Short mmCIF file of C-alpha atoms in Angstrom, two decimals:
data_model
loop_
_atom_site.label_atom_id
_atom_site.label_comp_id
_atom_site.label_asym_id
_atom_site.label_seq_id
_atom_site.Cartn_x
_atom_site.Cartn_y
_atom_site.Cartn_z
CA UNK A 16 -169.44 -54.21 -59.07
CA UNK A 17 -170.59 -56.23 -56.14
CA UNK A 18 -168.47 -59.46 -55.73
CA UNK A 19 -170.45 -61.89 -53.41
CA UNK A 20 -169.61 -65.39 -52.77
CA UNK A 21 -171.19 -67.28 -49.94
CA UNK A 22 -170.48 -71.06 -49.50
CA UNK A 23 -171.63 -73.66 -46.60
CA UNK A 24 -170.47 -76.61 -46.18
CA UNK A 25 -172.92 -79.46 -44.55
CA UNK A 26 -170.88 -82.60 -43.62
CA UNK A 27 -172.21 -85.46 -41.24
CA UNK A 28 -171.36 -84.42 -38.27
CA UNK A 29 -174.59 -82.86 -36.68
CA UNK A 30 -174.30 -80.33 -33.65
CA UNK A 31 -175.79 -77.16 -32.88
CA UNK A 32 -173.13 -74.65 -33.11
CA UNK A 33 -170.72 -74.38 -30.82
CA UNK A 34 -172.37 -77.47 -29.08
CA UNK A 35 -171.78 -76.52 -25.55
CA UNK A 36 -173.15 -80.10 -24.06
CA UNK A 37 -169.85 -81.59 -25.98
CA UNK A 38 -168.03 -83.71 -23.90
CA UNK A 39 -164.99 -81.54 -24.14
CA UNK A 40 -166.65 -78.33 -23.63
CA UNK A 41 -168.61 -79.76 -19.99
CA UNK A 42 -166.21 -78.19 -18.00
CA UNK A 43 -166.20 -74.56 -19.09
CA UNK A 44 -169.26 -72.29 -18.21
CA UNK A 45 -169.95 -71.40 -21.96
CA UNK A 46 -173.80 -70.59 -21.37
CA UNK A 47 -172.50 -67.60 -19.69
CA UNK A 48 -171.76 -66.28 -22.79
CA UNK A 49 -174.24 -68.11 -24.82
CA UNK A 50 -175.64 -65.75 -28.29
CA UNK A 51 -174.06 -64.24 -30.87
CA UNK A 52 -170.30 -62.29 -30.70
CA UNK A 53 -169.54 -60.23 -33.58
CA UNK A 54 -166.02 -58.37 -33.97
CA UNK A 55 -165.24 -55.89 -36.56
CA UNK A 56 -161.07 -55.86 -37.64
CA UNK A 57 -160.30 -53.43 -40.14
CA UNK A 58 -157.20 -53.28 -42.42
CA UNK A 59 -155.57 -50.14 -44.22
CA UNK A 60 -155.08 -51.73 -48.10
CA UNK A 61 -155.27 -48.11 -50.13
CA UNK A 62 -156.86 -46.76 -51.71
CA UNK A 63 -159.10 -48.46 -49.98
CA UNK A 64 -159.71 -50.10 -46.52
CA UNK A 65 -160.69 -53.62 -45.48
CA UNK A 66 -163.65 -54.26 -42.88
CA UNK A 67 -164.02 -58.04 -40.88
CA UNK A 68 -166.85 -58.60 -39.61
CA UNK A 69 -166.13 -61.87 -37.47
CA UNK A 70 -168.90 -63.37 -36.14
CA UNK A 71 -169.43 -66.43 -33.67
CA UNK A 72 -171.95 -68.56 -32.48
CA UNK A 73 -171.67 -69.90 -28.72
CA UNK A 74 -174.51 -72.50 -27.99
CA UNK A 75 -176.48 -71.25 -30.68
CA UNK A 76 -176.31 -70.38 -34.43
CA UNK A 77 -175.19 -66.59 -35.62
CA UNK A 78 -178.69 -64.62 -35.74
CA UNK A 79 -179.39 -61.29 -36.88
CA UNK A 80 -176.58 -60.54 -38.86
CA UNK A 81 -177.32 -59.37 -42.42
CA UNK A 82 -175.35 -62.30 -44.59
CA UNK A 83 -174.82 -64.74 -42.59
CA UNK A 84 -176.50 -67.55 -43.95
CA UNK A 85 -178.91 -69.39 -42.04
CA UNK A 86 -177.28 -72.27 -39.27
CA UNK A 87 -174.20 -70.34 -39.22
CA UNK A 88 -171.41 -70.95 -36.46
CA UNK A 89 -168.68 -68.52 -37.58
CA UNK A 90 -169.29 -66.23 -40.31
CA UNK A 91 -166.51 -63.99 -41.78
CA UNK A 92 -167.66 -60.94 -43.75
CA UNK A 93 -165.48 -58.57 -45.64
CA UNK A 94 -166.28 -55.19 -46.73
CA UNK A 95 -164.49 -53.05 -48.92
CA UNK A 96 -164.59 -49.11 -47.52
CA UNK A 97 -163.80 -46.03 -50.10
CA UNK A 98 -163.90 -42.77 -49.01
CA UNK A 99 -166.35 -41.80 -51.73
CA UNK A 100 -168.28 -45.07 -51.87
CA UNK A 101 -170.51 -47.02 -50.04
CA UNK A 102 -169.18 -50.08 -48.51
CA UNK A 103 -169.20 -53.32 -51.02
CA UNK A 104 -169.02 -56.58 -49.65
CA UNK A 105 -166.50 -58.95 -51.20
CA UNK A 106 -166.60 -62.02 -49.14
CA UNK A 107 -168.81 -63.89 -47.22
CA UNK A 108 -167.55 -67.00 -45.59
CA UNK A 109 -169.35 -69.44 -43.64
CA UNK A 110 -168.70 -72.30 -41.75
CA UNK A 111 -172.43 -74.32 -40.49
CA UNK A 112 -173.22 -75.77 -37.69
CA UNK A 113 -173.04 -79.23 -39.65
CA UNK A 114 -169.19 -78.56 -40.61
CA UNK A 115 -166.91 -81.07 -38.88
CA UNK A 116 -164.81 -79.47 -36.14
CA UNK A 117 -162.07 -80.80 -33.90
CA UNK A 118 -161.91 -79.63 -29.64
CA UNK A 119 -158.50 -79.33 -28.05
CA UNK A 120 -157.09 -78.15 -24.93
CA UNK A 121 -155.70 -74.60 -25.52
CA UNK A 122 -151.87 -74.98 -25.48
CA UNK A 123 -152.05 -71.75 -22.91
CA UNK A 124 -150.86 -71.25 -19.26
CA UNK A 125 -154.32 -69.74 -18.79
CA UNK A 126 -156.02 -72.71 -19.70
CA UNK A 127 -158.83 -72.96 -22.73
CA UNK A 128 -159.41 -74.50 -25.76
CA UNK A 129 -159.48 -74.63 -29.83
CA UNK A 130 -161.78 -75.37 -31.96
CA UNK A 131 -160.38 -76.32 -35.86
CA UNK A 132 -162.89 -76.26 -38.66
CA UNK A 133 -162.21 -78.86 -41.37
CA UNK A 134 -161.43 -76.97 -44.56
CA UNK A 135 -164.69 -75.98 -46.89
CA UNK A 136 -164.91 -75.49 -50.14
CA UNK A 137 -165.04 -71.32 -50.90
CA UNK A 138 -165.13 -70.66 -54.84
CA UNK A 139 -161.79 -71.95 -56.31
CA UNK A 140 -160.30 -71.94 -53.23
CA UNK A 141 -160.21 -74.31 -49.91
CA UNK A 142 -160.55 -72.09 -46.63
CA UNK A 143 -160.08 -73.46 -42.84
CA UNK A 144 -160.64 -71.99 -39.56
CA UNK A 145 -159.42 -71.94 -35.74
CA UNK A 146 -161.20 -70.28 -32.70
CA UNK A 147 -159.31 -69.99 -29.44
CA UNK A 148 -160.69 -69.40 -26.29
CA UNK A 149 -158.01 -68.05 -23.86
CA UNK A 150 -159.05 -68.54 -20.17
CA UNK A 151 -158.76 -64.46 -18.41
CA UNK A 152 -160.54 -63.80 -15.21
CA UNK A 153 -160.07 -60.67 -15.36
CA UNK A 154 -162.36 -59.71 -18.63
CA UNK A 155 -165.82 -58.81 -17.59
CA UNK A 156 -167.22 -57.88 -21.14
CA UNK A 157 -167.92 -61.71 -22.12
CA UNK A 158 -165.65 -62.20 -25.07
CA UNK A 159 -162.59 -59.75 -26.47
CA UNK A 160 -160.66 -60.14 -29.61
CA UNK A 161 -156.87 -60.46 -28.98
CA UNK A 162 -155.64 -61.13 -32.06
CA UNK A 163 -156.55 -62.70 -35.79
CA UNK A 164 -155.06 -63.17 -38.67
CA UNK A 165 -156.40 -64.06 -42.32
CA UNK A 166 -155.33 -65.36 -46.04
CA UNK A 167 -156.53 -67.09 -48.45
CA UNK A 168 -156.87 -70.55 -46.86
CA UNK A 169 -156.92 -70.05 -43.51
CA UNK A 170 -158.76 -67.81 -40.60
CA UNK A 171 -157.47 -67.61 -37.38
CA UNK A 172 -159.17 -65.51 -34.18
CA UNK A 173 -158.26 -65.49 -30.19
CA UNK A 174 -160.59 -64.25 -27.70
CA UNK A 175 -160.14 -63.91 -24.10
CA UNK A 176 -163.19 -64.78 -21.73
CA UNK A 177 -163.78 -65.92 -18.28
CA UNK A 178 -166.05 -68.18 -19.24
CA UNK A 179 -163.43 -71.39 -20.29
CA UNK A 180 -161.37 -70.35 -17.07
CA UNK A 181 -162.20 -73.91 -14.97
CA UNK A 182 -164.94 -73.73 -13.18
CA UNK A 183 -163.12 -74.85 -10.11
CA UNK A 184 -159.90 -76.69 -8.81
CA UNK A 185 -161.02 -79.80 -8.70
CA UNK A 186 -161.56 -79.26 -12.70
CA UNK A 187 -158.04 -79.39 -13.00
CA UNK A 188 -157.96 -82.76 -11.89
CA UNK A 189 -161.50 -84.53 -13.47
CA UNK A 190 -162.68 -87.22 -11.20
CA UNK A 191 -162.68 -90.47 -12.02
CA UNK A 192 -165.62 -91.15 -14.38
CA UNK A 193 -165.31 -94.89 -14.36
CA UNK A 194 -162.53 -95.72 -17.04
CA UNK A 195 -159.73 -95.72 -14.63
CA UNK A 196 -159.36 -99.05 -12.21
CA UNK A 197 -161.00 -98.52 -8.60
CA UNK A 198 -159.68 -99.74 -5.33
CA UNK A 199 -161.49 -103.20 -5.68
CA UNK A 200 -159.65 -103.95 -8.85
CA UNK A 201 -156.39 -103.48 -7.39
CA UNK A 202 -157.54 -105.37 -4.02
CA UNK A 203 -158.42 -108.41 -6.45
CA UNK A 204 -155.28 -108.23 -8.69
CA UNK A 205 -152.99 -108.20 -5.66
CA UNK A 206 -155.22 -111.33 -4.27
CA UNK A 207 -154.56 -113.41 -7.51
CA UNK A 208 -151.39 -112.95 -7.53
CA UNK A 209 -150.66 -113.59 -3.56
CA UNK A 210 -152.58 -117.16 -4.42
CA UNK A 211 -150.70 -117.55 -7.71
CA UNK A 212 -147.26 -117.28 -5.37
CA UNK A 213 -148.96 -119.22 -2.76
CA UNK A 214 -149.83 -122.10 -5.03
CA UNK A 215 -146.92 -121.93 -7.15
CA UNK A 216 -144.06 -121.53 -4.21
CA UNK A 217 -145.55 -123.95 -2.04
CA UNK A 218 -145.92 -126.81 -4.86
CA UNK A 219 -142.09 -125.77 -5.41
CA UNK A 220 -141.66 -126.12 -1.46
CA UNK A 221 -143.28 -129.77 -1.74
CA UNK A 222 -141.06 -130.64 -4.54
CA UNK A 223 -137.62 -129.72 -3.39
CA UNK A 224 -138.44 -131.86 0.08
CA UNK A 225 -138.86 -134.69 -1.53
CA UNK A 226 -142.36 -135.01 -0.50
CA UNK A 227 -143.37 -135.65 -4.33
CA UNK A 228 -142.02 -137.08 -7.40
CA UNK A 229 -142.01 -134.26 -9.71
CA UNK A 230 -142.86 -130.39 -9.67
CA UNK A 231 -146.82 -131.48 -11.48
CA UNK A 232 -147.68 -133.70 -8.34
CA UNK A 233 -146.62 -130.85 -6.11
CA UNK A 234 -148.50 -128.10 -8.04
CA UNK A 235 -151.56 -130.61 -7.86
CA UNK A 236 -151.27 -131.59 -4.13
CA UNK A 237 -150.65 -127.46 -3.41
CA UNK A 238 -153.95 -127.03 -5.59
CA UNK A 239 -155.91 -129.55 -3.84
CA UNK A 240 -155.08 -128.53 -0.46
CA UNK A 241 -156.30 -125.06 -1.09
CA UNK A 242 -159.38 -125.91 -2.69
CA UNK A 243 -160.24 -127.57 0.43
CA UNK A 244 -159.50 -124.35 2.30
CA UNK A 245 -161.92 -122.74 0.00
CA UNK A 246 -164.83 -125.50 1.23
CA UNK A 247 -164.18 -124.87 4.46
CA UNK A 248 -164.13 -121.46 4.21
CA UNK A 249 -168.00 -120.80 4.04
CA UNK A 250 -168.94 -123.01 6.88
CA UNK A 251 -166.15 -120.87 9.03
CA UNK A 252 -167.49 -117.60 8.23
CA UNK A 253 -170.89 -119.24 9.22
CA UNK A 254 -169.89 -120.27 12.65
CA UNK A 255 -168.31 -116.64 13.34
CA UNK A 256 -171.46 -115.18 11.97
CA UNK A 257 -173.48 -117.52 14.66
CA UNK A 258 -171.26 -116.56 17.55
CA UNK A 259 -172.16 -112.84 17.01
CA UNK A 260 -175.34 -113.32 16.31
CA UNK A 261 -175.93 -115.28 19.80
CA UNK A 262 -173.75 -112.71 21.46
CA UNK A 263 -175.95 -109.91 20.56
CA UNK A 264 -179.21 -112.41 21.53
CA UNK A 265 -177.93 -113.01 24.88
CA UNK A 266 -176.87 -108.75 25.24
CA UNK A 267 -180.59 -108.24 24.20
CA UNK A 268 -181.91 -110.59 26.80
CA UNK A 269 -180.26 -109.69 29.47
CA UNK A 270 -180.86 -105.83 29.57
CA UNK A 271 -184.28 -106.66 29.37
#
């Protein structure tokens, strides 16, 4: 008796497999290994055995492999071998492209990441999923199966591949893409608070000479005397501007 059951889950959350232009994923060379990776596992249960078939999609849906339904990312399927039998399959699960997923940063020395598939509905049942990707240099084969385990509600698999090694040092340390504060913020934060000091030690200066009869007519006298410095200012960088400028004429003329 043939015992299928096949179940897909579409969620919104739209992607094309493993989406490999993901923000998370930019800095590993997935496209290396870009296609479809299929693993066979196979477990002694007599009288019988037990054959995974674990199949993955990197930057591009599972494709010709019989049962996997169509816009598959990772497709499990279980076979059951008898001696004196042909092989039966028994389970087919099947996470799409559309199922929500979470990236992390592989809690490895070697560097990597996870992926976590939000649980699907399988039958009676509610089944989840992990992928890790384990940085090694030294595989050359594209992707190897280290280790996976299986029950009920949850599949786990860990591959090995060169591909989510970083692509260089300076990975390690992403460059600034604009959310962190550049030199010119820092240049203007330390300038408002040098006039802040300025205005408010000086109108404190004023006040404890005597020069003014409370701390609010020293503040505004402190104020006033540097927003004159401020007028002046322009017509003093003008004048310095001139004196270069008729520096360089005179240079001009008299090598000619």
């Amino acid at each position: 008796m043939l015992i299928y059951v096949l179940v897909s889950l579409t969620v919104a959350f739209t992607s094309v497999a493993i989406d490999c232009s993901s923000r998370e994923l930019q800095k590993y060379d997935l496209q290396s290994i870009k296609g479809t990776h299929s693993f066979i596992t196979t477990d002694n249960t007599p009288p019988t055995k037990r054959e995974m078939t674990w199949n993955i999609g990197i930057c591009d849906s599972v494709r010709d492999v019989p049962g996997c339904p169509e816009n598959s990312e990772f497709c499990v399927i279980t076979k059951v071998l008898s001696d004196n039998e042909s092989p039966v399959i028994s389970e087919i699960i099947a996470f799409s492209s559309d199922t929500e997923r979470i990236y992390s940063p592989e809690n490895h020395p070697h560097q990597g990441f996870r992926i976590r598939y939000e649980p699907i509905e399988w039958g009676d049942s509610i089944v989840s999923a992990t992928l890790e990707f384990v940085c090694e240099p030294d595989v050359n084969t594209g992707v190897e199966l280290v280790w996976h385990s299986s029950n009920e509600r949850k599949l786990n698999i860990r591959m090995v591949t060169k591909a989510v090694c970083l692509k260089n040092d300076q990975d390690k340390n992403p460059k600034d893409d604009g959310e962190s504060w550049g030199w010119f913020t820092w240049i203007f934060i330390f300038l408002v608070l040098f006039l802040s000091i300025y205005i408010i030690g000086g109108a404190w200066f004023q006040y404890n000479k005597g020069n003014a009869i409370d701390f609010q007519s020293a503040l505004k006298e402190v104020i006033e005397n540097f927003l004159e410095l401020l007028s002046s200012l322009p017509s003093f960088i003008r004048e310095i501007i001139e004196k270069f400028t008729r520096s360089g004429n005179r240079g001009e003329y008299s090598a000619v």
